[in-house]
């Protein structure tokens, strides 16, 4: 019913807007969530959230305008603001919003059995705390949340798409002495969650990282967990694949098409249609039908990511890479399920420095890729076993350069936000001991 | 109402105007609108919280029904929360010298464009300038009949210059954000500065890593105070047992020249006239003459942890309040700037901030400078790039041996619990001994 109720004002908005501008697009989100937070092991607060909002984009003589509001009843004010906004924008080549095409209506990241109810989050928290009891570390804080959202995209070319998403998120923090552990998990599907494992891993890392030993400054073979690797990849490497950054001169990869940019064993791609993955969707935030994008095959850079605006401006085609952080603002270039793949092997047989997490990856230089970060929950690892914990050290290097030194990918991958990543073994990385 | 010990409502409406100019192209410019509310109900067992988009103010049975639904939600909580007593009251919002709303967006766009054009240079391949103006109308009421409403306007701009030569890419970044009104006029010098730094960094070397003496400029020293001390002093982290400062009141962790303050009431970018629980805002001396003195609190953590004052609860529109920093700074000392460099003798001078992060439970922090210079024989010499510092909260502060005699504040944003709030950090120039510097230079 909601969809049809929404259509009434959306149709009116499109109708009115088309009298004033060449093209118009509406992005509408309606959702709800329930969450609970613990202080230590006790649930301290429970939250229900009702979200709604619409974003309007207008295109007139190549000028793109936009506005957004939480209040669908005031869409006319929002439409006027979007049209006014377009008058300021610099005109550009524009070949039109996407036409409607037949697409599957079956949502790819929606759990129809998920109930957005407080008792479900409470059950998840109890199971997480049960897992945390496996190791003698103190739980300091935890959280569980569920959400469901309906996203509607409509444009003046007849597109009327809707998509439903669901999500389950868990996190737990623990401490043992002065050693901390953090673990989390998220999925669109409740039955994919393993709350006991989240709790167990958090207290495991807190307990096992205690009494760490110093490490001497030098070059070491390291194994980055998917979490640590994702921090460096997401802050530096992935933005360098954005067509906008490439054409603006903000990407170190801008002159590297057709060249080797990683070890030849590495492949990187976005698979928006991967069943069961968190970011899967049939159409992007502008209504362009999604497809797999192979950014890097066998170490060679093959393409960059584009939305419509960047593609039209630079004579390319959209790769259906438009995303929106919410209803507000304009679409931007991102990804749906960013996957790092390649030949898998045993990465922890030989002695390596295992790095579970890093502190400060967002301070890396996004242009040239240089970084120096503090390492967290780091261990000497051999034969796949965690051995001596490392107390405190910095890892310093370059995110682009280290991809040439990758010497192994773990057999398992895990989802880190909208990325699906293995653990990555890398030769000769510089660690600064204290 | 039965079962409800306390409630409050924080309703924020407003608008955001932005302009984005990328290499002389106005990518987007315009205004968006928002309306968000958060209603908190405290029951005997804990908090039930409703976050509502597009909230319509209501009274009587309709409002009671909202409170009841929040109270029902609190049935899954299991902690007896006690709220500490705290004085209420509101400060006046400082007047703006020029209200951004009195300037049309076309003029704003022209002024921003002048700043962007000032960053032109033969080696600069990209210039990006952003303007943002956020106007919030805040209305707060609670079950104790406290009621406040006020308006805040924050506006400012960023300018990024990217220089490139033979595959080497470097950036310069300048920003100005303010609560004192429209600040886009006569700012071309910052565009020029961003370009000069980006171009100069093309010839800068990578910093050598290891332990050394470091002079921090006021902006970076402010971030140091924020990351190394501020977060770990937040009462909610102390309450959870996730701060190395827990139970350390009275312990000396720095020299007698070190005092670190958080004060939401001073007219800097992190200013709040009243906190997000309706509590009057006041200054907290977190570190006093090198000794751990007090924590930052909301009413709940004040009651649970003690030692400090409430008034440090802050929230994004529609989000529940968290214990947060506001304007955090190291108090000025008595050293002259040249004395600091002379005392350093050989080391590194670090300027500007690309942000930082802390693990407060472990007591480890990291933060990054925009650029720096080697100090040789008390003089700044070769420029260096991509330098970060890390350290341990309980050890590193002892290394601050000199504090300069002039403090300046820098605006920024701080993230915690998924919420980003405006803050300012500040300090005088400081000398930090035994700083652990991370850089990729090997020579």
Coordinates of C-alpha atoms in Angstrom, one line a residue, chain B residues 25-195:
Chain B
X25 CA 32.9 24.0 -12.6
X26 CA 30.0 24.7 -10.2
X27 CA 29.1 21.0 -9.6
X28 CA 26.2 21.7 -7.3
X29 CA 24.8 24.5 -5.3
X30 CA 21.5 24.8 -3.4
X31 CA 19.5 24.3 -0.2
X32 CA 18.0 21.3 1.5
X33 CA 15.7 21.1 4.5
X34 CA 15.5 18.8 7.5
X35 CA 13.2 18.1 10.4
X36 CA 14.3 15.6 13.1
X37 CA 13.4 14.8 16.7
X38 CA 14.6 12.5 19.4
X39 CA 12.4 11.7 22.4
X40 CA 14.0 9.9 25.4
X41 CA 12.1 8.3 28.1
X42 CA 13.8 7.0 31.3
X43 CA 12.0 4.1 32.9
X44 CA 13.1 2.2 36.0
X45 CA 15.1 -0.1 33.9
X46 CA 16.7 2.2 31.3
X47 CA 16.1 4.4 28.3
X48 CA 13.5 4.0 25.6
X49 CA 14.3 6.3 22.7
X50 CA 12.3 7.3 19.6
X51 CA 14.0 9.0 16.7
X52 CA 11.5 10.6 14.4
X53 CA 12.0 12.2 11.0
X54 CA 9.5 14.9 10.0
X55 CA 8.2 15.3 13.5
X56 CA 5.1 17.4 14.1
X57 CA 5.0 19.0 17.6
X58 CA 2.0 17.7 19.6
X59 CA 0.6 17.8 23.0
X60 CA -2.0 16.0 25.2
X61 CA -3.0 12.5 24.3
X62 CA -0.9 12.3 21.2
X63 CA 2.3 13.3 23.0
X64 CA 1.4 10.9 25.8
X65 CA 1.1 8.1 23.3
X66 CA 4.6 8.8 22.0
X67 CA 6.0 8.7 25.6
X68 CA 4.1 5.5 26.3
X69 CA 5.6 3.8 23.2
X70 CA 9.1 4.8 24.2
X71 CA 8.4 3.6 27.7
X72 CA 7.2 0.2 26.3
X73 CA 10.4 0.0 24.3
X74 CA 12.4 0.4 27.5
X75 CA 11.0 -2.9 28.8
X76 CA 14.0 -4.7 27.2
X77 CA 16.5 -2.6 29.2
X78 CA 17.8 -3.8 32.5
X79 CA 19.9 -1.0 34.1
X80 CA 18.8 1.2 36.8
X81 CA 19.9 4.6 35.4
X82 CA 20.1 7.5 37.9
X83 CA 20.4 11.1 36.5
X84 CA 22.8 13.4 38.4
X85 CA 21.6 16.8 39.4
X86 CA 22.9 19.6 37.2
X87 CA 22.1 23.3 36.9
X88 CA 20.0 24.3 33.9
X89 CA 20.3 27.5 31.9
X90 CA 21.2 28.8 28.5
X91 CA 23.8 31.2 27.3
X92 CA 23.2 33.8 24.6
X93 CA 24.3 32.7 21.1
X94 CA 27.1 35.1 20.0
X95 CA 25.8 37.6 17.4
X96 CA 27.0 37.1 13.8
X97 CA 28.9 39.9 12.2
X98 CA 27.1 39.2 8.9
X99 CA 24.3 36.7 8.7
X100 CA 24.9 34.3 5.7
X101 CA 21.2 34.4 5.0
X102 CA 21.5 38.1 4.0
X103 CA 23.9 37.1 1.2
X104 CA 22.4 35.6 -1.9
X105 CA 23.7 32.3 -3.1
X106 CA 24.9 33.8 -6.4
X107 CA 27.3 36.1 -4.4
X108 CA 28.4 33.2 -2.2
X109 CA 29.2 31.3 -5.3
X110 CA 31.2 34.2 -6.8
X111 CA 33.2 34.6 -3.6
X112 CA 33.9 30.9 -3.3
X113 CA 35.0 30.9 -6.9
X114 CA 37.5 33.6 -6.2
X115 CA 39.1 31.5 -3.5
X116 CA 39.2 28.5 -5.8
X117 CA 40.8 30.6 -8.6
X118 CA 43.4 31.9 -6.1
X119 CA 44.7 28.3 -6.0
X120 CA 45.7 28.3 -9.6
X121 CA 49.3 27.4 -10.3
X122 CA 51.0 25.7 -13.3
X123 CA 51.6 22.6 -11.2
X124 CA 48.1 22.5 -9.6
X125 CA 46.0 20.0 -11.5
X126 CA 42.9 20.2 -9.4
X127 CA 41.2 22.8 -7.2
X128 CA 38.1 22.0 -5.2
X129 CA 36.2 24.5 -3.0
X130 CA 33.2 23.8 -0.9
X131 CA 31.0 26.1 1.1
X132 CA 28.5 24.9 3.7
X133 CA 26.0 26.8 5.8
X134 CA 23.9 25.0 8.3
X135 CA 21.1 26.7 10.2
X136 CA 19.5 24.8 13.1
X137 CA 16.5 25.7 15.1
X138 CA 16.6 23.7 18.3
X139 CA 13.7 23.3 20.7
X140 CA 14.3 21.4 24.0
X141 CA 11.7 20.4 26.6
X142 CA 11.8 17.9 29.5
X143 CA 9.6 16.5 32.2
X144 CA 11.0 18.9 34.7
X145 CA 9.5 21.8 32.8
X146 CA 12.8 23.0 31.4
X147 CA 12.3 24.5 28.0
X148 CA 14.9 26.1 25.7
X149 CA 14.9 27.2 22.1
X150 CA 17.7 28.8 20.1
X151 CA 19.1 29.1 16.7
X152 CA 22.6 28.3 15.6
X153 CA 24.2 29.0 12.3
X154 CA 27.6 27.5 11.3
X155 CA 29.2 28.3 8.0
X156 CA 32.5 28.0 6.3
X157 CA 34.5 26.7 3.4
X158 CA 37.3 24.3 2.5
X159 CA 39.8 24.7 -0.4
X160 CA 41.8 21.7 -1.7
X161 CA 44.6 22.1 -4.2
X162 CA 46.2 19.0 -5.8
X163 CA 49.6 19.4 -7.4
X164 CA 51.1 16.8 -9.6
X165 CA 54.5 16.3 -11.3
X166 CA 55.9 13.1 -12.9
X167 CA 53.4 10.9 -11.1
X168 CA 54.0 12.5 -7.7
X169 CA 50.7 13.9 -6.4
X170 CA 50.5 16.1 -3.3
X171 CA 47.7 18.2 -1.7
X172 CA 47.3 21.4 0.2
X173 CA 44.1 21.9 2.2
X174 CA 42.8 25.0 4.0
X175 CA 39.6 25.6 5.8
X176 CA 37.7 28.2 7.8
X177 CA 34.5 27.5 9.7
X178 CA 32.8 29.8 12.1
X179 CA 29.8 30.5 14.3
X180 CA 30.4 34.2 13.9
X181 CA 28.8 34.6 10.6
X182 CA 29.5 34.8 6.9
X183 CA 33.3 34.3 6.3
X184 CA 33.8 34.0 2.5
X185 CA 34.9 37.5 1.9
X186 CA 38.6 38.4 1.4
X187 CA 39.8 34.8 1.7
X188 CA 41.7 34.4 -1.5
X189 CA 45.0 34.1 0.5
X190 CA 43.8 30.7 1.8
X191 CA 43.3 29.5 -1.8
X192 CA 46.8 30.7 -2.6
X193 CA 48.3 29.0 0.5
X194 CA 46.7 25.7 -0.3
X195 CA 48.3 25.8 -3.8

